[in-house]
Amino acid sequence: MSRLQQTDGLTDEQSELVKLVRQFVEEQIIPVAQDLEHADEYPTDIVEGMKEMGIFGLMIPEEYGGLGESLLTYALCVEEIARGWMSVSGIINTHFIVAYMLLQHGTEEQKQRYLPRMATGEVRGAFSMSEPGLGSDVAAIRTKAVKDGDEWVVTGQKMWLTNGGSSNLVAVLVRTDLGESDSPYKNMTTFLVEKEPGFGETAQGITVPGKIDKMGYKGVDTTELVLERHRAPETQILGGVPGKGFYQMMDGVEVGRVNVAARACGVSMRAFELGIAYAQQRETFGKQIAQHQGILFRLADMATKVEAAHQMMVKAARIKDAGRRNDLEAGMAKYLAAEYCADVVEQSFRIHGGYGYSKEYEIERLYREAPMLLIGEGTAEIQKMIIGRRLLEDAGRR
Ligand SMILES: Cc1cc2nc3c(=O)[nH]c(=O)nc-3n(C[C@H](O)[C@H](O)[C@H](O)COP(=O)(O)OP(=O)(O)OC[C@H]3O[C@@H](n4cnc5c(N)ncnc54)[C@H](O)[C@@H]3O)c2cc1C
């Protein structure tokens, strides 16, 4: 086993689970990832295998039928899965965020209604903040819910829903201007929208037009969501009270950031493995390219980045597990791991010479996947805004 990405202080149970996931990745994901990705095919068998292993309920407490594991265990499993194929980790990420939000902010009735079926993978979650006109600037959301008797009527257009087609439960952030506050942040509400999986009109007033054709991150569906006078009862408001949606979503995104950092760690690790293997196999000027100092230095640089990102991600997960605020550490971990991942993948690509450009080599796929990590759960600039503001806040307290 590689000396990289080792995690100190794991329980036997955590180590066993991560080992099991690694074996699943080796046997069920890596051998098929290339073909499925090139065909942009949904990995149905892999998803079924993950359901059997309980992956969809990893962090859902045992009382709701899940495994009750920590964020750290979850992140380490995600790291392993992304090492096999990043798209598969994308399939569980939004599900995990929605389950987490339900757990933290849902009413007991909502928890009972969804969490046991989310733990088995029968209910699959997607989450939706972005719109065609906004991503980073969440306060600019235009999709609107207006009260009509006992119900709310929701109209608007959402964009970039990971698992938008395959999910049957979407946490959607919308405006609900109740005139009680001038702050846009206090005028937003998360609705739990139930729909059928698939495309077209999948529930009353809900249309999922089709898959967005992407550069990478294929296999997993990313979609738009059109709400046209969708009627939602009060019971579908997360937590039962309007006006709390922004804070609920930010809480979800914060754990999502650890998750994206973990994905970046997995993709970097794979890129490093591919790079070091190729460097020992390819010869130029009478010796293995790994023996040229220029390549050796690349490998050293890559491995250092792989290791540093992992340790930072682990730290962010552990702080959250300890019940402490981790916005600073999660922002740093996400920022650093995503940037390092893009760099490590690029370096591995260069080690592969011309073959890195061939679809026969795995690095070509990783090269198209890594940029997504620079964007999802907030771009680098947004992470730096969060990090910077938190640092100033801390400095002001001293
Ligand atoms: C494959 C994929 C899957 C996704 N899945 C989901 C999902 O499941 N759910 C969901 O809600 N969203 C999802 N998204 C959307 C994603 O969260 C947004 O794309 C992201 O937040 C960036 O928003 P934007 O694309 O609108 O860019 P913009 O916000 O328009 O930003 C454009 C550029 O300006 C920079 N910028 C913006 N504001 C500032 C500032 N104040 N200072 C400095 N620079 C700034 C940004 O960093 C970026 O470089 C997904 C996106 C992709 C590509």
PDB file of C-alpha atoms in Angstrom, residues 94-235:
ATOM      1  CA  THR A  94     -25.838  15.549  -3.673  1.00  0.00           C
ATOM      2  CA  HIS A  95     -27.714  12.652  -2.041  1.00  0.00           C
ATOM      3  CA  PHE A  96     -25.474  13.001   0.971  1.00  0.00           C
ATOM      4  CA  ILE A  97     -25.964  16.786   1.164  1.00  0.00           C
ATOM      5  CA  VAL A  98     -29.755  16.439   1.083  1.00  0.00           C
ATOM      6  CA  ALA A  99     -29.687  13.697   3.746  1.00  0.00           C
ATOM      7  CA  TYR A 100     -27.418  15.866   5.894  1.00  0.00           C
ATOM      8  CA  MET A 101     -29.731  18.885   5.518  1.00  0.00           C
ATOM      9  CA  LEU A 102     -32.759  16.768   6.451  1.00  0.00           C
ATOM     10  CA  LEU A 103     -30.957  15.447   9.483  1.00  0.00           C
ATOM     11  CA  GLN A 104     -29.831  18.860  10.670  1.00  0.00           C
ATOM     12  CA  HIS A 105     -32.845  20.954   9.726  1.00  0.00           C
ATOM     13  CA  GLY A 106     -35.795  18.683   8.869  1.00  0.00           C
ATOM     14  CA  THR A 107     -38.861  18.142  11.048  1.00  0.00           C
ATOM     15  CA  GLU A 108     -39.097  14.735  12.712  1.00  0.00           C
ATOM     16  CA  GLU A 109     -41.867  13.853  10.259  1.00  0.00           C
ATOM     17  CA  GLN A 110     -39.614  14.746   7.293  1.00  0.00           C
ATOM     18  CA  LYS A 111     -36.767  12.676   8.744  1.00  0.00           C
ATOM     19  CA  GLN A 112     -39.056   9.677   9.217  1.00  0.00           C
ATOM     20  CA  ARG A 113     -40.500  10.106   5.756  1.00  0.00           C
ATOM     21  CA  TYR A 114     -37.244  10.316   3.814  1.00  0.00           C
ATOM     22  CA  LEU A 115     -34.156   9.176   5.722  1.00  0.00           C
ATOM     23  CA  PRO A 116     -34.883   5.422   5.966  1.00  0.00           C
ATOM     24  CA  ARG A 117     -35.553   5.294   2.215  1.00  0.00           C
ATOM     25  CA  MET A 118     -32.535   7.474   1.497  1.00  0.00           C
ATOM     26  CA  ALA A 119     -30.374   5.060   3.490  1.00  0.00           C
ATOM     27  CA  THR A 120     -31.321   2.215   1.143  1.00  0.00           C
ATOM     28  CA  GLY A 121     -30.986   4.373  -1.975  1.00  0.00           C
ATOM     29  CA  GLU A 122     -34.700   4.067  -2.804  1.00  0.00           C
ATOM     30  CA  VAL A 123     -35.032   7.838  -2.415  1.00  0.00           C
ATOM     31  CA  ARG A 124     -32.183   9.659  -4.147  1.00  0.00           C
ATOM     32  CA  GLY A 125     -31.386  13.295  -3.507  1.00  0.00           C
ATOM     33  CA  ALA A 126     -30.353  16.250  -5.650  1.00  0.00           C
ATOM     34  CA  PHE A 127     -29.879  19.811  -4.488  1.00  0.00           C
ATOM     35  CA  SER A 128     -30.539  22.953  -6.428  1.00  0.00           C
ATOM     36  CA  MET A 129     -29.383  26.492  -5.825  1.00  0.00           C
ATOM     37  CA  SER A 130     -27.923  27.575  -9.192  1.00  0.00           C
ATOM     38  CA  GLU A 131     -29.987  29.212 -11.929  1.00  0.00           C
ATOM     39  CA  PRO A 132     -29.139  30.171 -15.525  1.00  0.00           C
ATOM     40  CA  GLY A 133     -28.261  33.695 -14.322  1.00  0.00           C
ATOM     41  CA  LEU A 134     -26.379  32.879 -11.126  1.00  0.00           C
ATOM     42  CA  GLY A 135     -24.176  30.427  -9.313  1.00  0.00           C
ATOM     43  CA  SER A 136     -21.823  32.142  -6.873  1.00  0.00           C
ATOM     44  CA  ASP A 137     -24.294  34.918  -6.053  1.00  0.00           C
ATOM     45  CA  VAL A 138     -26.942  32.839  -4.317  1.00  0.00           C
ATOM     46  CA  ALA A 139     -28.738  35.915  -2.969  1.00  0.00           C
ATOM     47  CA  ALA A 140     -29.724  36.755  -6.556  1.00  0.00           C
ATOM     48  CA  ILE A 141     -32.013  33.706  -6.868  1.00  0.00           C
ATOM     49  CA  ARG A 142     -35.137  34.538  -8.862  1.00  0.00           C
ATOM     50  CA  THR A 143     -37.210  31.368  -8.635  1.00  0.00           C
ATOM     51  CA  LYS A 144     -40.093  32.373  -6.420  1.00  0.00           C
ATOM     52  CA  ALA A 145     -42.674  30.725  -4.178  1.00  0.00           C
ATOM     53  CA  VAL A 146     -45.898  32.597  -3.383  1.00  0.00           C
ATOM     54  CA  LYS A 147     -48.371  31.501  -0.728  1.00  0.00           C
ATOM     55  CA  ASP A 148     -51.797  30.465  -2.022  1.00  0.00           C
ATOM     56  CA  GLY A 149     -54.105  29.228   0.735  1.00  0.00           C
ATOM     57  CA  ASP A 150     -52.422  26.281   2.484  1.00  0.00           C
ATOM     58  CA  GLU A 151     -50.009  25.785  -0.384  1.00  0.00           C
ATOM     59  CA  TRP A 152     -47.099  27.534  -2.071  1.00  0.00           C
ATOM     60  CA  VAL A 153     -46.890  28.073  -5.812  1.00  0.00           C
ATOM     61  CA  VAL A 154     -43.333  27.875  -7.139  1.00  0.00           C
ATOM     62  CA  THR A 155     -42.209  29.231 -10.520  1.00  0.00           C
ATOM     63  CA  GLY A 156     -38.742  29.621 -11.999  1.00  0.00           C
ATOM     64  CA  GLN A 157     -35.838  27.926 -13.696  1.00  0.00           C
ATOM     65  CA  LYS A 158     -32.974  26.070 -12.061  1.00  0.00           C
ATOM     66  CA  MET A 159     -29.669  25.068 -13.621  1.00  0.00           C
ATOM     67  CA  TRP A 160     -26.864  22.547 -13.166  1.00  0.00           C
ATOM     68  CA  LEU A 161     -28.601  19.950 -11.029  1.00  0.00           C
ATOM     69  CA  THR A 162     -26.235  17.043 -10.507  1.00  0.00           C
ATOM     70  CA  ASN A 163     -28.469  13.943 -10.459  1.00  0.00           C
ATOM     71  CA  GLY A 164     -31.345  16.114 -11.701  1.00  0.00           C
ATOM     72  CA  GLY A 165     -32.697  13.217 -13.782  1.00  0.00           C
ATOM     73  CA  SER A 166     -31.904  10.225 -11.583  1.00  0.00           C
ATOM     74  CA  SER A 167     -33.101  11.730  -8.286  1.00  0.00           C
ATOM     75  CA  ASN A 168     -36.639  11.618  -6.903  1.00  0.00           C
ATOM     76  CA  LEU A 169     -36.182  14.203  -4.151  1.00  0.00           C
ATOM     77  CA  VAL A 170     -34.771  17.657  -4.856  1.00  0.00           C
ATOM     78  CA  ALA A 171     -33.952  20.285  -2.226  1.00  0.00           C
ATOM     79  CA  VAL A 172     -34.686  23.533  -4.105  1.00  0.00           C
ATOM     80  CA  LEU A 173     -33.768  26.991  -2.817  1.00  0.00           C
ATOM     81  CA  VAL A 174     -36.270  29.702  -3.800  1.00  0.00           C
ATOM     82  CA  ARG A 175     -37.311  33.231  -2.819  1.00  0.00           C
ATOM     83  CA  THR A 176     -40.218  33.618  -0.424  1.00  0.00           C
ATOM     84  CA  ASP A 177     -40.533  37.357   0.185  1.00  0.00           C
ATOM     85  CA  LEU A 178     -42.738  37.591   3.242  1.00  0.00           C
ATOM     86  CA  GLY A 179     -41.964  41.247   3.859  1.00  0.00           C
ATOM     87  CA  GLU A 180     -40.530  40.456   7.287  1.00  0.00           C
ATOM     88  CA  SER A 181     -36.909  41.230   6.449  1.00  0.00           C
ATOM     89  CA  ASP A 182     -34.937  43.344   3.970  1.00  0.00           C
ATOM     90  CA  SER A 183     -32.139  40.788   3.870  1.00  0.00           C
ATOM     91  CA  PRO A 184     -32.333  38.505   0.816  1.00  0.00           C
ATOM     92  CA  TYR A 185     -30.748  35.790   2.954  1.00  0.00           C
ATOM     93  CA  LYS A 186     -33.759  35.739   5.275  1.00  0.00           C
ATOM     94  CA  ASN A 187     -36.204  35.605   2.396  1.00  0.00           C
ATOM     95  CA  MET A 188     -35.217  32.217   1.063  1.00  0.00           C
ATOM     96  CA  THR A 189     -36.740  28.848   1.672  1.00  0.00           C
ATOM     97  CA  THR A 190     -35.742  25.272   0.858  1.00  0.00           C
ATOM     98  CA  PHE A 191     -38.549  23.191  -0.612  1.00  0.00           C
ATOM     99  CA  LEU A 192     -38.367  19.403  -0.734  1.00  0.00           C
ATOM    100  CA  VAL A 193     -39.674  18.602  -4.198  1.00  0.00           C
ATOM    101  CA  GLU A 194     -40.711  15.041  -4.917  1.00  0.00           C
ATOM    102  CA  LYS A 195     -40.706  13.875  -8.521  1.00  0.00           C
ATOM    103  CA  GLU A 196     -40.280  10.754 -10.601  1.00  0.00           C
ATOM    104  CA  PRO A 197     -36.785   9.966 -11.904  1.00  0.00           C
ATOM    105  CA  GLY A 198     -36.323  10.603 -15.627  1.00  0.00           C
ATOM    106  CA  PHE A 199     -36.862  13.450 -18.059  1.00  0.00           C
ATOM    107  CA  GLY A 200     -39.829  15.504 -19.238  1.00  0.00           C
ATOM    108  CA  GLU A 201     -42.692  16.413 -16.877  1.00  0.00           C
ATOM    109  CA  THR A 202     -41.818  14.274 -13.865  1.00  0.00           C
ATOM    110  CA  ALA A 203     -44.249  15.831 -11.334  1.00  0.00           C
ATOM    111  CA  GLN A 204     -47.013  18.454 -11.367  1.00  0.00           C
ATOM    112  CA  GLY A 205     -45.377  21.666 -12.619  1.00  0.00           C
ATOM    113  CA  ILE A 206     -41.883  20.119 -12.719  1.00  0.00           C
ATOM    114  CA  THR A 207     -39.982  19.529 -15.954  1.00  0.00           C
ATOM    115  CA  VAL A 208     -36.458  18.128 -16.339  1.00  0.00           C
ATOM    116  CA  PRO A 209     -35.662  18.970 -19.977  1.00  0.00           C
ATOM    117  CA  GLY A 210     -32.713  16.620 -20.545  1.00  0.00           C
ATOM    118  CA  LYS A 211     -29.041  16.067 -19.827  1.00  0.00           C
ATOM    119  CA  ILE A 212     -26.550  18.921 -20.236  1.00  0.00           C
ATOM    120  CA  ASP A 213     -23.741  17.768 -22.519  1.00  0.00           C
ATOM    121  CA  LYS A 214     -20.525  18.245 -20.542  1.00  0.00           C
ATOM    122  CA  MET A 215     -16.788  18.188 -21.210  1.00  0.00           C
ATOM    123  CA  GLY A 216     -16.212  15.553 -18.501  1.00  0.00           C
ATOM    124  CA  TYR A 217     -17.956  14.244 -15.383  1.00  0.00           C
ATOM    125  CA  LYS A 218     -19.924  12.058 -17.738  1.00  0.00           C
ATOM    126  CA  GLY A 219     -22.166   9.149 -16.768  1.00  0.00           C
ATOM    127  CA  VAL A 220     -23.745  11.208 -13.987  1.00  0.00           C
ATOM    128  CA  ASP A 221     -26.635  13.351 -15.237  1.00  0.00           C
ATOM    129  CA  THR A 222     -26.557  17.142 -14.862  1.00  0.00           C
ATOM    130  CA  THR A 223     -29.782  18.929 -15.774  1.00  0.00           C
ATOM    131  CA  GLU A 224     -31.972  21.982 -15.703  1.00  0.00           C
ATOM    132  CA  LEU A 225     -35.205  22.020 -13.698  1.00  0.00           C
ATOM    133  CA  VAL A 226     -38.196  24.088 -14.755  1.00  0.00           C
ATOM    134  CA  LEU A 227     -40.864  24.899 -12.173  1.00  0.00           C
ATOM    135  CA  GLU A 228     -44.128  26.139 -13.660  1.00  0.00           C
ATOM    136  CA  ARG A 229     -46.726  26.873 -10.993  1.00  0.00           C
ATOM    137  CA  HIS A 230     -45.565  23.851  -9.029  1.00  0.00           C
ATOM    138  CA  ARG A 231     -47.838  23.506  -5.978  1.00  0.00           C
ATOM    139  CA  ALA A 232     -46.105  22.546  -2.746  1.00  0.00           C
ATOM    140  CA  PRO A 233     -47.806  22.034   0.615  1.00  0.00           C
ATOM    141  CA  GLU A 234     -46.336  23.693   3.709  1.00  0.00           C
ATOM    142  CA  THR A 235     -45.104  20.268   4.855  1.00  0.00           C
TER     143      THR A 235
END
